Coordinates of C-alpha atoms in Angstrom, one line a residue:
Chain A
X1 CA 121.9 123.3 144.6
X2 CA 118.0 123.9 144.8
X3 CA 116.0 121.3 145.8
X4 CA 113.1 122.2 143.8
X5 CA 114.8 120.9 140.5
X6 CA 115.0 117.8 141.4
X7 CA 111.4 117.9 142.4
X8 CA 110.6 117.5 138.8
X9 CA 113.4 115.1 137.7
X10 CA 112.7 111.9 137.0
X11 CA 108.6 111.8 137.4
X12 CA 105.0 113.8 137.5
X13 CA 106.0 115.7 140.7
X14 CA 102.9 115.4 143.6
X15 CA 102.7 118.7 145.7
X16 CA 100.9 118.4 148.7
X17 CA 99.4 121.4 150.9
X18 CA 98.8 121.9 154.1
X19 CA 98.1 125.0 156.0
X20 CA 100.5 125.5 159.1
X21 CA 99.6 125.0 162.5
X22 CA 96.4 123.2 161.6
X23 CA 95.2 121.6 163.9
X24 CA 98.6 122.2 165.3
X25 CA 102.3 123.2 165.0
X26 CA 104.0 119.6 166.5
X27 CA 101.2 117.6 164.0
X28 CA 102.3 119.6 160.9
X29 CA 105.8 118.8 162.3
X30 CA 105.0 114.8 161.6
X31 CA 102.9 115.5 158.4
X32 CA 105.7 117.1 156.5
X33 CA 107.9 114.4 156.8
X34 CA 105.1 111.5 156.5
X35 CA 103.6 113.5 152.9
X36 CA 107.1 113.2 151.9
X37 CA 107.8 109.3 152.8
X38 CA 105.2 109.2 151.2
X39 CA 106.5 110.3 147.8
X40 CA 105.2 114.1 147.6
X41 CA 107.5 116.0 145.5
X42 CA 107.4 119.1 147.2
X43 CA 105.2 120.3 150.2
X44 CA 103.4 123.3 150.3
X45 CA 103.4 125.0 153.5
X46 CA 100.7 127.5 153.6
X47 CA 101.1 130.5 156.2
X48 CA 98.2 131.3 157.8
X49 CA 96.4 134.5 156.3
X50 CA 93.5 136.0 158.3
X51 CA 92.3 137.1 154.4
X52 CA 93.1 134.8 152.2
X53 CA 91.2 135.6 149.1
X54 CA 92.7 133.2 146.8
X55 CA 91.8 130.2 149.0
X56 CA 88.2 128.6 148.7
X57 CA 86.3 127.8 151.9
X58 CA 88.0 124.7 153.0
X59 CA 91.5 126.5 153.4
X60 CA 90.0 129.5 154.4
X61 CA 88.6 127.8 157.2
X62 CA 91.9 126.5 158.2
X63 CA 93.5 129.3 158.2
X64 CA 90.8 131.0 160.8
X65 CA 91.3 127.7 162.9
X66 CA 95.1 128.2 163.1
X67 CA 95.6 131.6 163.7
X68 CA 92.8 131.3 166.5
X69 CA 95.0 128.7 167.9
X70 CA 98.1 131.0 168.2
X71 CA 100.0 130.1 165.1
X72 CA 102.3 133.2 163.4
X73 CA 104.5 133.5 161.4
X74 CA 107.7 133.0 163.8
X75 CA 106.5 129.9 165.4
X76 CA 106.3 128.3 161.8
X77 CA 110.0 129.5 160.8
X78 CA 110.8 127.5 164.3
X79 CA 108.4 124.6 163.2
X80 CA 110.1 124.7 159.7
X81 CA 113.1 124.5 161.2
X82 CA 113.0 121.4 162.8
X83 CA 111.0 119.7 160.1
X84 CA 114.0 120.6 157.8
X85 CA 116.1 118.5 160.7
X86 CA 113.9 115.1 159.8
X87 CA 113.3 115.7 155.8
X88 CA 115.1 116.9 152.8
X89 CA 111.8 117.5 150.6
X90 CA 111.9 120.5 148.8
X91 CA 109.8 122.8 150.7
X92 CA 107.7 126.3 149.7
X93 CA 105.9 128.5 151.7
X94 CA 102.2 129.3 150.1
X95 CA 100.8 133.0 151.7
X96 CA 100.1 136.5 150.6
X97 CA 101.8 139.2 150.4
X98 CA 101.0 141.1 153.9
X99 CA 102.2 138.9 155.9
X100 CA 105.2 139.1 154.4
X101 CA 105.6 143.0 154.2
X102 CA 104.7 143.6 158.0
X103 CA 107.2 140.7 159.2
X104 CA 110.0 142.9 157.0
X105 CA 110.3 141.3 153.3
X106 CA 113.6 141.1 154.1
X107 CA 113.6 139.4 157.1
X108 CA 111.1 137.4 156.3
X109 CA 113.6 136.1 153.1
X110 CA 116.2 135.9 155.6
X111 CA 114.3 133.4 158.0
X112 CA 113.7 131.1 154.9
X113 CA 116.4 130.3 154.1
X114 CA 117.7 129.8 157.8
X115 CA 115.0 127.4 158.1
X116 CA 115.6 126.0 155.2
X117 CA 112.4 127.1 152.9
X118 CA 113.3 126.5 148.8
X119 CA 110.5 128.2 147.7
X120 CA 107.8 131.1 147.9
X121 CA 104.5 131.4 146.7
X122 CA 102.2 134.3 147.1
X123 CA 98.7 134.5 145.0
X124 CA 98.2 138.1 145.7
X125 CA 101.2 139.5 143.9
X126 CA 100.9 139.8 140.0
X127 CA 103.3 139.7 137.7
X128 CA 104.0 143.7 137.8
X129 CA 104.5 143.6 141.3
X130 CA 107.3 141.2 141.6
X131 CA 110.1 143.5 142.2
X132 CA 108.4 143.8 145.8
X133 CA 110.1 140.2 146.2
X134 CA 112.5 139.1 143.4
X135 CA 115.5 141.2 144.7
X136 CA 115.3 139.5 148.6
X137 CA 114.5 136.0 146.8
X138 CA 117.0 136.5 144.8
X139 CA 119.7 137.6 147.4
X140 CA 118.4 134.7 149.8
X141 CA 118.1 132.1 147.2
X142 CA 114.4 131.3 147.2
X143 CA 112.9 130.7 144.3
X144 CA 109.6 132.9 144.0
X145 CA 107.2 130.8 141.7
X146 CA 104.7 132.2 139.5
X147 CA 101.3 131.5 138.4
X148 CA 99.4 131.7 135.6
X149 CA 95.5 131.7 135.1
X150 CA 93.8 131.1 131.6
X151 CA 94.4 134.5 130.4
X152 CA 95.9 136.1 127.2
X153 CA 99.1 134.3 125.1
X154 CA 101.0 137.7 125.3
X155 CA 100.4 137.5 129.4
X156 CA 101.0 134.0 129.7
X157 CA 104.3 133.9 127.4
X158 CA 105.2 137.3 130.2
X159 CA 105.0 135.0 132.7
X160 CA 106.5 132.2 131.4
X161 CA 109.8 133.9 130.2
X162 CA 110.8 135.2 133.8
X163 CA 109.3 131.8 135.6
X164 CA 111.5 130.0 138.1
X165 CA 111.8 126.7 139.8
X166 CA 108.5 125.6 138.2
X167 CA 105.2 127.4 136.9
X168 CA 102.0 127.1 138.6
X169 CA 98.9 126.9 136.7
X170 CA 95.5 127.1 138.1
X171 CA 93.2 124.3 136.8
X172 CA 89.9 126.2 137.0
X173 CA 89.4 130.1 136.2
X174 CA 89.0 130.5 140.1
X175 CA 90.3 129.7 142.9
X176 CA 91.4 127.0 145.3
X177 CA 89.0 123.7 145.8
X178 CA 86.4 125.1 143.1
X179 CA 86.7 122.6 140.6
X180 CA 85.9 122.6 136.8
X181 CA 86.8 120.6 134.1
X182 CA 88.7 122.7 131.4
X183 CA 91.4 120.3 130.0
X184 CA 91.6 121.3 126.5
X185 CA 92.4 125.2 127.6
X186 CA 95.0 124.0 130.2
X187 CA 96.7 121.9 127.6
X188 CA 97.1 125.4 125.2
X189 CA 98.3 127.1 128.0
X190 CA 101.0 125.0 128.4
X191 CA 102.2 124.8 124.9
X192 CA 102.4 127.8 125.2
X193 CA 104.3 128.0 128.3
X194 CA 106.7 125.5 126.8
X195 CA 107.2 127.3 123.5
X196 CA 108.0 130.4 125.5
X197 CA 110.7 128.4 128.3
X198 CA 111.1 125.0 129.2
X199 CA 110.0 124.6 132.6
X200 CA 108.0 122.3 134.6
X201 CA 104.5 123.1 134.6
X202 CA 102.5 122.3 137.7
X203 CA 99.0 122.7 138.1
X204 CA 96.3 122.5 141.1
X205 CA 93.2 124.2 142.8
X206 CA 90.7 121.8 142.9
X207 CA 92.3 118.6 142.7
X208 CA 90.6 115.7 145.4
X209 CA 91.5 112.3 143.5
X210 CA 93.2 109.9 141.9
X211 CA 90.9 110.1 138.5
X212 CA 91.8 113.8 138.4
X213 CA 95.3 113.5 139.2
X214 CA 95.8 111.0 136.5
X215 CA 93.9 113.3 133.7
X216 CA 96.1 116.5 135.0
X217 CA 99.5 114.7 135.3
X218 CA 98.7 113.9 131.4
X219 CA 99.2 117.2 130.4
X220 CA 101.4 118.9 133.5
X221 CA 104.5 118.0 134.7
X222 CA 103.4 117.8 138.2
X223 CA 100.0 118.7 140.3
X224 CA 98.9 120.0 143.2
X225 CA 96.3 119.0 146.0
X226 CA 95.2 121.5 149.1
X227 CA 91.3 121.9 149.9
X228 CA 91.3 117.6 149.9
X229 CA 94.5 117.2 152.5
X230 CA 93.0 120.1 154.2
X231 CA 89.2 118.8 154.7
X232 CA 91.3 115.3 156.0
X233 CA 92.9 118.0 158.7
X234 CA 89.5 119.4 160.0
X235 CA 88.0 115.7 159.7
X236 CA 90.8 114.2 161.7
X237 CA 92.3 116.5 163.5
X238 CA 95.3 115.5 166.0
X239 CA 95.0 112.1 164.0
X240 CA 95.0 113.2 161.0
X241 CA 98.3 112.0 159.8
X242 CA 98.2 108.2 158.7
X243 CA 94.8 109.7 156.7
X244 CA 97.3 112.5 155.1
X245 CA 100.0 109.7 154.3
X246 CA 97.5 107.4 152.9
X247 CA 95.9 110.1 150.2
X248 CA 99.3 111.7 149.1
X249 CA 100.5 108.0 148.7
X250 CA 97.7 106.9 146.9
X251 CA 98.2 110.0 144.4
X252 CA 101.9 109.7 143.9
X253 CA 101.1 106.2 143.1
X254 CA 98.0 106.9 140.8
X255 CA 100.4 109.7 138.7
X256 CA 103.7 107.8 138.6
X257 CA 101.8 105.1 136.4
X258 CA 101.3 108.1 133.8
Chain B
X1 CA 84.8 145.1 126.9
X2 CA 81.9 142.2 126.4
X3 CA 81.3 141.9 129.7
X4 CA 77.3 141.2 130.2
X5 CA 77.4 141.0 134.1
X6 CA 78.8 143.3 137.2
X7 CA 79.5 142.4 140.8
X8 CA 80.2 145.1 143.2
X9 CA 81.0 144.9 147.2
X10 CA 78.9 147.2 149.5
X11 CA 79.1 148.3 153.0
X12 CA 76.4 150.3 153.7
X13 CA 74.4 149.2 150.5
X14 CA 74.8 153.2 148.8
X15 CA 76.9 151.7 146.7
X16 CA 75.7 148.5 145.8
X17 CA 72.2 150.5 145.1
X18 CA 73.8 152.8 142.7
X19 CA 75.5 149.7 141.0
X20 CA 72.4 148.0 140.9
X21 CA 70.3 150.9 139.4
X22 CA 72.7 151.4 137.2
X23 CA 72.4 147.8 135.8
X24 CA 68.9 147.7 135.5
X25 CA 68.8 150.7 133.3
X26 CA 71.6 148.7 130.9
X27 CA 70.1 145.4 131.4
X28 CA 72.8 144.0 132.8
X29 CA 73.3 141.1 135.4
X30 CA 74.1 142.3 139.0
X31 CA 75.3 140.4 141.9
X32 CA 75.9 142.3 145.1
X33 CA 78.5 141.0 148.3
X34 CA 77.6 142.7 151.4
X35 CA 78.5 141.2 155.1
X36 CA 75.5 139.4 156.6
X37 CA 76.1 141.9 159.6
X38 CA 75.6 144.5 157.2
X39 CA 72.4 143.1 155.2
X40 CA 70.7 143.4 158.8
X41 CA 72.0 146.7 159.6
X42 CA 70.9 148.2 156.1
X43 CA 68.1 146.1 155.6
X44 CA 66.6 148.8 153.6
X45 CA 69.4 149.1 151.3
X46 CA 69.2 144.7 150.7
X47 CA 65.5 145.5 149.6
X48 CA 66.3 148.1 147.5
X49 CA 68.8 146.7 145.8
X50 CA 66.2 143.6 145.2
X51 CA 63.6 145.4 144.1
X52 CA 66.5 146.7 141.5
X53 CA 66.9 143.4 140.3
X54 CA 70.5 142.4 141.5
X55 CA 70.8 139.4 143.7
X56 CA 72.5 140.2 147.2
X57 CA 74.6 137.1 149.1
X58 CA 75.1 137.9 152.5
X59 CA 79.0 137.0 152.9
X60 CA 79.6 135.0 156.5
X61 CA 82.9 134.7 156.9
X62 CA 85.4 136.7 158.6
X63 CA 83.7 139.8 160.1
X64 CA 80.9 139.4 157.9
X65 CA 81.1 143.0 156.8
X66 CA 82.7 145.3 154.1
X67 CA 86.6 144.3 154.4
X68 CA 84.8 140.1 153.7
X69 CA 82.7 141.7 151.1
X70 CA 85.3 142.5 149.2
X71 CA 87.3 139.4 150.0
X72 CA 84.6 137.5 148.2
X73 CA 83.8 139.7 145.3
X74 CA 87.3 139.7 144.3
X75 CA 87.1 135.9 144.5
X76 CA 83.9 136.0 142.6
X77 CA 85.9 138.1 139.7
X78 CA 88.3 135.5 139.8
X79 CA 85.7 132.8 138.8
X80 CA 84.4 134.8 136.1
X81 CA 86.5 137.2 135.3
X82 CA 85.4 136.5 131.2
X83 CA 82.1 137.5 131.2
X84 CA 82.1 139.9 134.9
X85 CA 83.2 143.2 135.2
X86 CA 83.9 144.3 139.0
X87 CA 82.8 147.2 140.3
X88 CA 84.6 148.3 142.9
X89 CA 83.0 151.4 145.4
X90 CA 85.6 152.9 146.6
X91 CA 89.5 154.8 146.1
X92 CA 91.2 151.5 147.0
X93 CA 91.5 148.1 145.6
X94 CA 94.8 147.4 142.9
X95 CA 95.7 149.9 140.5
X96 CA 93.9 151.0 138.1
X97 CA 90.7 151.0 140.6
X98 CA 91.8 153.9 143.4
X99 CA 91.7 156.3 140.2
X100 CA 88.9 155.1 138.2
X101 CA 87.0 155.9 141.1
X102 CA 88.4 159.5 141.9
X103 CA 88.0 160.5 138.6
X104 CA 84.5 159.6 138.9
X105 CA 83.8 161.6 142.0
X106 CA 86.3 163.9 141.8
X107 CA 83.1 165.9 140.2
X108 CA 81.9 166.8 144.2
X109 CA 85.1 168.9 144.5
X110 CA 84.4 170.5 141.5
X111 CA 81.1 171.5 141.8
X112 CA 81.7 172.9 145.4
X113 CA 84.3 175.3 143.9
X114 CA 82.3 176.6 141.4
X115 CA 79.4 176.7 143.5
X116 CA 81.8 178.5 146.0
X117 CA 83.4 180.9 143.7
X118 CA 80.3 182.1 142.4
X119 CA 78.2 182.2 145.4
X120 CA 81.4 183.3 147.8
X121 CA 83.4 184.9 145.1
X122 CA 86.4 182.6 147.2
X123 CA 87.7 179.1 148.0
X124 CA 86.2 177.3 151.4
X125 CA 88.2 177.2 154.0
X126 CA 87.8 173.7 155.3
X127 CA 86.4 170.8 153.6
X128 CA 85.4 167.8 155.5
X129 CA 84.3 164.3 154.9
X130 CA 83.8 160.7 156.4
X131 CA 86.7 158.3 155.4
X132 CA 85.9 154.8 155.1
X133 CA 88.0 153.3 151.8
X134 CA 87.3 157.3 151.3
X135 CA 86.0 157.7 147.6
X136 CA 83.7 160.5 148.7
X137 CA 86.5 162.1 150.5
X138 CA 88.3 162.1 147.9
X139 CA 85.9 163.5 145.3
X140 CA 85.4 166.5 147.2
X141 CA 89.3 166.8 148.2
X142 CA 90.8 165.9 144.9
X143 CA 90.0 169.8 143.1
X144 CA 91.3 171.5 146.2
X145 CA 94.1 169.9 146.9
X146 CA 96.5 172.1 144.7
X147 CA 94.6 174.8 146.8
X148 CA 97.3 174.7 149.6
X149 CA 95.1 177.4 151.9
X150 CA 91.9 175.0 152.2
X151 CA 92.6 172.3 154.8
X152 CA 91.2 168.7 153.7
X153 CA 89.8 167.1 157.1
X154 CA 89.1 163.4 156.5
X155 CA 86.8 161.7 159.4
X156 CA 87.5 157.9 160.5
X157 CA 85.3 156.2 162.3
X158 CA 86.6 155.6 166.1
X159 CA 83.6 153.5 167.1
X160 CA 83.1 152.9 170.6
X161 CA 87.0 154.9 171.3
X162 CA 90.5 155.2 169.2
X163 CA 92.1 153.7 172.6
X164 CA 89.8 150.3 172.3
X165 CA 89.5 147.6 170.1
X166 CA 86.3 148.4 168.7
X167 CA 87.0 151.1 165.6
X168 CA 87.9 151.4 162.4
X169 CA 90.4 154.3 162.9
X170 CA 92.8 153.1 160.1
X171 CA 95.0 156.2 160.1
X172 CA 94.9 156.9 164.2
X173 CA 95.4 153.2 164.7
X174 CA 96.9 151.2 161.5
X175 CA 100.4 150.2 159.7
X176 CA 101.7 150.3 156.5
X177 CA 100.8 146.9 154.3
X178 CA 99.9 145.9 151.2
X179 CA 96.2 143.9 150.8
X180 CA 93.4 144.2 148.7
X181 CA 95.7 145.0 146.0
X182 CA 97.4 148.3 147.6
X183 CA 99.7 149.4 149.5
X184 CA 98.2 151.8 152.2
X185 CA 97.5 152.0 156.0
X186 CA 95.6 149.4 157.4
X187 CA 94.5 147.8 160.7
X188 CA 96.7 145.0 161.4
X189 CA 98.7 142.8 163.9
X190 CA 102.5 142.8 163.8
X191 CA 102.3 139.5 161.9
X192 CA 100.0 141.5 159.4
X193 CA 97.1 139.6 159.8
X194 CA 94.1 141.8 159.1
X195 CA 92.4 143.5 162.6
X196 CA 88.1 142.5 163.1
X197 CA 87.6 146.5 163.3
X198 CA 84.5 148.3 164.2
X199 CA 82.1 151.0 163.2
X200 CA 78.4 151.7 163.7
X201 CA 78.6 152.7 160.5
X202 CA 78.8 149.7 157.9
X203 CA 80.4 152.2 155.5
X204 CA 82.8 153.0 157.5
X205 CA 83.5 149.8 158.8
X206 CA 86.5 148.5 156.8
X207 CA 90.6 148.3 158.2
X208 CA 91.8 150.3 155.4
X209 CA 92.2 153.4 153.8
X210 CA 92.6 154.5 150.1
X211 CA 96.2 154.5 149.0
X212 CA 95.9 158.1 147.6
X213 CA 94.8 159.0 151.2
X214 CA 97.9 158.0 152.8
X215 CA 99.5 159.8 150.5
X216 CA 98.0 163.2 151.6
X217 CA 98.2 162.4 155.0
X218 CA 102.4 161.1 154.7
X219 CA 103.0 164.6 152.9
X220 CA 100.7 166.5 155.4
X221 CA 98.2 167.5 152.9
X222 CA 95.0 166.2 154.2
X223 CA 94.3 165.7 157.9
X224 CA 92.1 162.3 159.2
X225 CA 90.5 162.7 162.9
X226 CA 89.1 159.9 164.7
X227 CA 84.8 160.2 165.2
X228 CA 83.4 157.9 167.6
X229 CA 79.8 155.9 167.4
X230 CA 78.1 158.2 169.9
X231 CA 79.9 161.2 168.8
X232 CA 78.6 160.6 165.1
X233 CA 74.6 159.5 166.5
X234 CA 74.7 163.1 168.2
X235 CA 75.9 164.6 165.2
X236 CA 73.0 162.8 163.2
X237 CA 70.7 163.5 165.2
X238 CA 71.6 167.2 165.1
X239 CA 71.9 167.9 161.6
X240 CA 68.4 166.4 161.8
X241 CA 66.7 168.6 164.1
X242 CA 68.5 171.8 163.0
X243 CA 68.6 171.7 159.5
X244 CA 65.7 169.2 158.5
X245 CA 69.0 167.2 156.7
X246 CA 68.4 163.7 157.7
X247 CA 72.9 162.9 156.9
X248 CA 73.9 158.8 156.4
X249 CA 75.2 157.9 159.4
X250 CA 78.8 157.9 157.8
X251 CA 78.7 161.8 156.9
X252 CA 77.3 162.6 160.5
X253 CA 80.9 161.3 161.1
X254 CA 82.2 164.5 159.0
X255 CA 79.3 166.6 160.6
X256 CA 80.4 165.4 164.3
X257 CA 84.1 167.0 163.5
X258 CA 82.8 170.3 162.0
X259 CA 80.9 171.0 165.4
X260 CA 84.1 170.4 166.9
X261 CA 85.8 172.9 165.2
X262 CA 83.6 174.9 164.5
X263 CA 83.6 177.4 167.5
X264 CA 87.4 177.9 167.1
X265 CA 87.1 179.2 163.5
X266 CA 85.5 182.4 163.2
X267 CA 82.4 183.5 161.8
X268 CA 83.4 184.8 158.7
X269 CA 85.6 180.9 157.8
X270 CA 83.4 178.9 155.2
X271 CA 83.2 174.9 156.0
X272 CA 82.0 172.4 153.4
X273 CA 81.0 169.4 155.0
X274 CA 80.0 166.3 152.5
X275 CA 76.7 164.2 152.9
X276 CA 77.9 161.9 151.0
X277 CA 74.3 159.7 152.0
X278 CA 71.0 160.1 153.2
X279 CA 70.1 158.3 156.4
X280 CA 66.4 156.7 155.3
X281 CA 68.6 153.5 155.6
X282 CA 69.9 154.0 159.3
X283 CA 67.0 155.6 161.2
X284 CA 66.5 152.1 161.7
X285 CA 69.2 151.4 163.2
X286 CA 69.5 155.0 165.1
X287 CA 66.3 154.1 167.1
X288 CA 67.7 150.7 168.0
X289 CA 71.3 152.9 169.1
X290 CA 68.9 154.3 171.8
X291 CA 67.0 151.7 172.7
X292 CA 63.6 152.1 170.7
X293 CA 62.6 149.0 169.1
X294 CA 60.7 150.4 165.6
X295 CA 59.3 148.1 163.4
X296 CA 60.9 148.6 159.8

């Protein structure tokens, strides 16, 4: 059974980011399984992408930090795998697509599911592209989610129809930790999602508290925080995980009460 | 398409000034991305593109040159994809961009043949041009390249050596990947994170290569040679003094290569080398190359 159903089950799902290896591989090692005492639905593992063009500054910056460190791609299927050891969250990997293509696309599917990876998300790969990934995903059994930005109804019903797992929806016309209020065209995007297929909706870029969690977990079945979890990495560094478990429990608590 | 503003990345700045003029004649809004190495490198190009009316950001991340110029343009387009239209400046980028653009300069090839046929009452035998994305490669291959007798030559910029880690010799050097919205060649680790490559030239200066370029060069059509910095100043410097043809420093890159082969080819052998840009913008940068400080 998948885990990421259940990630949506019973409650507005929290999905936490964090980008690999920052500041470290054995401190993302403790924050996985902290974000998800602390009530995250799922956590969003982001693999480290030295061009990361769907990421605003604040992950960007992370990513530049971890792969100066020495992070790659094999030393977080090893880290993975032993977070998997301490914690049954449902997990996903966030990158793009290169990474995935030079490690081998099947390989690279392979090693998720040895470690223990639900899902896959990668920004970079439209709709039209998918068959680059849905065959190994499927074969391996990891979902590949897709996302959806305010765009037509004949693109976003597209997507919707062939979603998995869950739908991701950016909140802004943009991309990660740009925020802008546009409630009232997130909400017709996902009637229209759920006229299309009936399948949890989750939506983030830009997300950094409580008050916006609450207004976006009105209308989504779940939501999403990176750039904020990230910028508490780069603040605190090596002690950065009390900080982590504190913010992701102070969402889940702020969006269960919707 | 009700689109009232364009961005465009630029390495350079040729591109970025034809985008710019462009939108000033239309009245339209123009924002330009160029690397903030490159904005001091083509000064001249920053100001020109100004006094055009766009507004230039100097990008600072990564390499802070054409490969994070792009990075941030298509991030712009993402913003503001309702009102934006991106112009992209060269054969690469996601479909349908690679052949927007060679349609666009696909015109080169065909002028040089039709110059050529009725000057030379024949084809060329070699064409060359600098490869950095390669849209003006491909402009003047694209016409020819049913013409199996005329061999393509595509130059890449080697910077300081093909054997060191300072070039931009995506073809000598790079792997298969897929970034930037294509799948092509590119400069890259084994974990496919994108290599910090090098060029004197800032046109030049980016880790990949058009997709339709790797194309030619997987079914053998095309050839690309490695040009390094000092062979390409030499070159520029040549083309100067012999011909009174002051070439952008990327086409010296294609001029460096036809004095290489030059001698081997025969007198009677017709070469077509592409100056694809004048080099007002790098004597700059030329003089600095050999150590004269000019004020510019």
């Amino acid at each position: 059974m998948n885990r990421i159903a259940g990630a949506f089950a019973d409650k507005k799902a929290f999905i936490p980011f964090i980008t690999a290896g920052d500041p470290n591989l054995e401190i993302t090692e403790k924050l996985v399984p902290a974000m998800a005492e602390a009530g995250a639905a799922l956590v969003e593992i982001g693999i480290p992408f030295s061009d990361p063009v769907a990421e605003g500054v604040v992950i960007q910056k992370a990513d530049e930090r971890t792969l100066k460190a020495g992070t790659t791609t094999d030393k977080i299927f090893a880290s993975v795998k032993r977070i998997r050891e301490k914690t049954e969250v449902p997990l996903a990997f966030t990158t793009y697509m290169n990474p995935i293509y030079t490690y081998g696309t099947e390989r690279f599917l392979a090693n998720c599911r040895e470690c223990g990876i639900d899902a896959l998300i990668v920004p970079d790969v439209p709709f039209e592209e998918k068959a680059e990934l849905v065959p190994y995903c499927k074969q391996y059994g990891i979902t590949l989610i897709s996302m959806l930005a305010s765009t037509s109804r004949e693109r976003i019903r597209m997507i919707a129809k062939e979603a998995e797992g869950f739908l991701y929806c950016a909140s802004s016309m943009g991309v990660n930790g740009a925020c802008s209020e546009n409630n009232t065209e997130l909400k017709q995007i996902l009637d229209v999602v759920k006229e299309e297929k009936q399948i949890p909706c989750a939506i983030g870029f830009g997300i950094s508290t409580a008050e916006q969690a609450i207004e976006i977990s009105e209308i989504a079945d779940g939501v999403s925080a990176g750039s904020a979890i990230v910028k508490l990495l780069e603040e605190y560094g090596e002690f950065a995980v009390e900080p982590v478990r504190a913010f992701v429990a102070s969402i889940v608590k702020a969006v269960a009460a919707v | 398409m009700g689109k009232i503003r364009v961005i465009a990345e630029t390495g350079a700045g040729q591109h970025g000034v034809a985008t710019a003029t462009a939108a000033a004649l239309l009245g339209m809004e123009c924002e330009v991305f160029m690397g903030k190495e490159d904005t001091a490198r083509q000064a001249l190009n920053v100001f020109r593109m100004e006094l055009l009316g766009a507004k230039v950001h100097a990008v600072t991340s990564g390499t802070q040159t054409l490969k994070d110029a792009v990075n941030e343009t298509m991030k712009e387009w993402t913003n503001r994809i309702h009102d934006t239209h991106y112009v992209l400046g060269s054969v690469m980028g996601p479909h349908p961009f690679p052949a927007i653009v060679r349609d666009f300069q696909k015109i080169i090839g065909e002028e040089v043949k039709a110059q050529m046929l009725a000057k030379e009452g024949r084809l060329p035998d070699v064409l060359l041009a600098c490869v950095g994305g390669g849209s003006n490669a491909m402009g003047l291959f694209y016409d020819f390249i049913e013409d199996k007798e005329v061999r393509l030559i595509g130059c890449e910029a080697a910077g300081k050596g093909v054997d060191t880690l300072e070039n931009a010799a995506t073809i000598a050097n790079g792997s298969m990947g897929i970034f930037h919205g294509m799948k092509s060649y590119f400069c890259q680790d084994e974990y496919g994170q994108i290599a910090p490559v090098y060029s004197i030239s800032a046109g030049l200066d980016y880790p990949g290569i058009g997709p339709e370029h790797a194309n030619l060069h997987d079914i053998g059509r095309a050839e690309y040679v490695p040009v390094t910095d000092d062979e390409a100043v030499e070159a520029f410097e040549y083309l100067s003094r012999i011909e009174g043809i002051i070439p952008a420093i990327e086409s010296a890159h294609a001029v460096a290569h036809a004095k290489k082969i030059a001698p081997a080819l025969g007198k009677d052998k017709i070469m077509v080398i592409n100056i694809s840009g004048r080099g007002d913008k790098d004597v700059a940068a030329i003089a600095r190359y050999r150590g004269v400080d000019i004020y510019e």
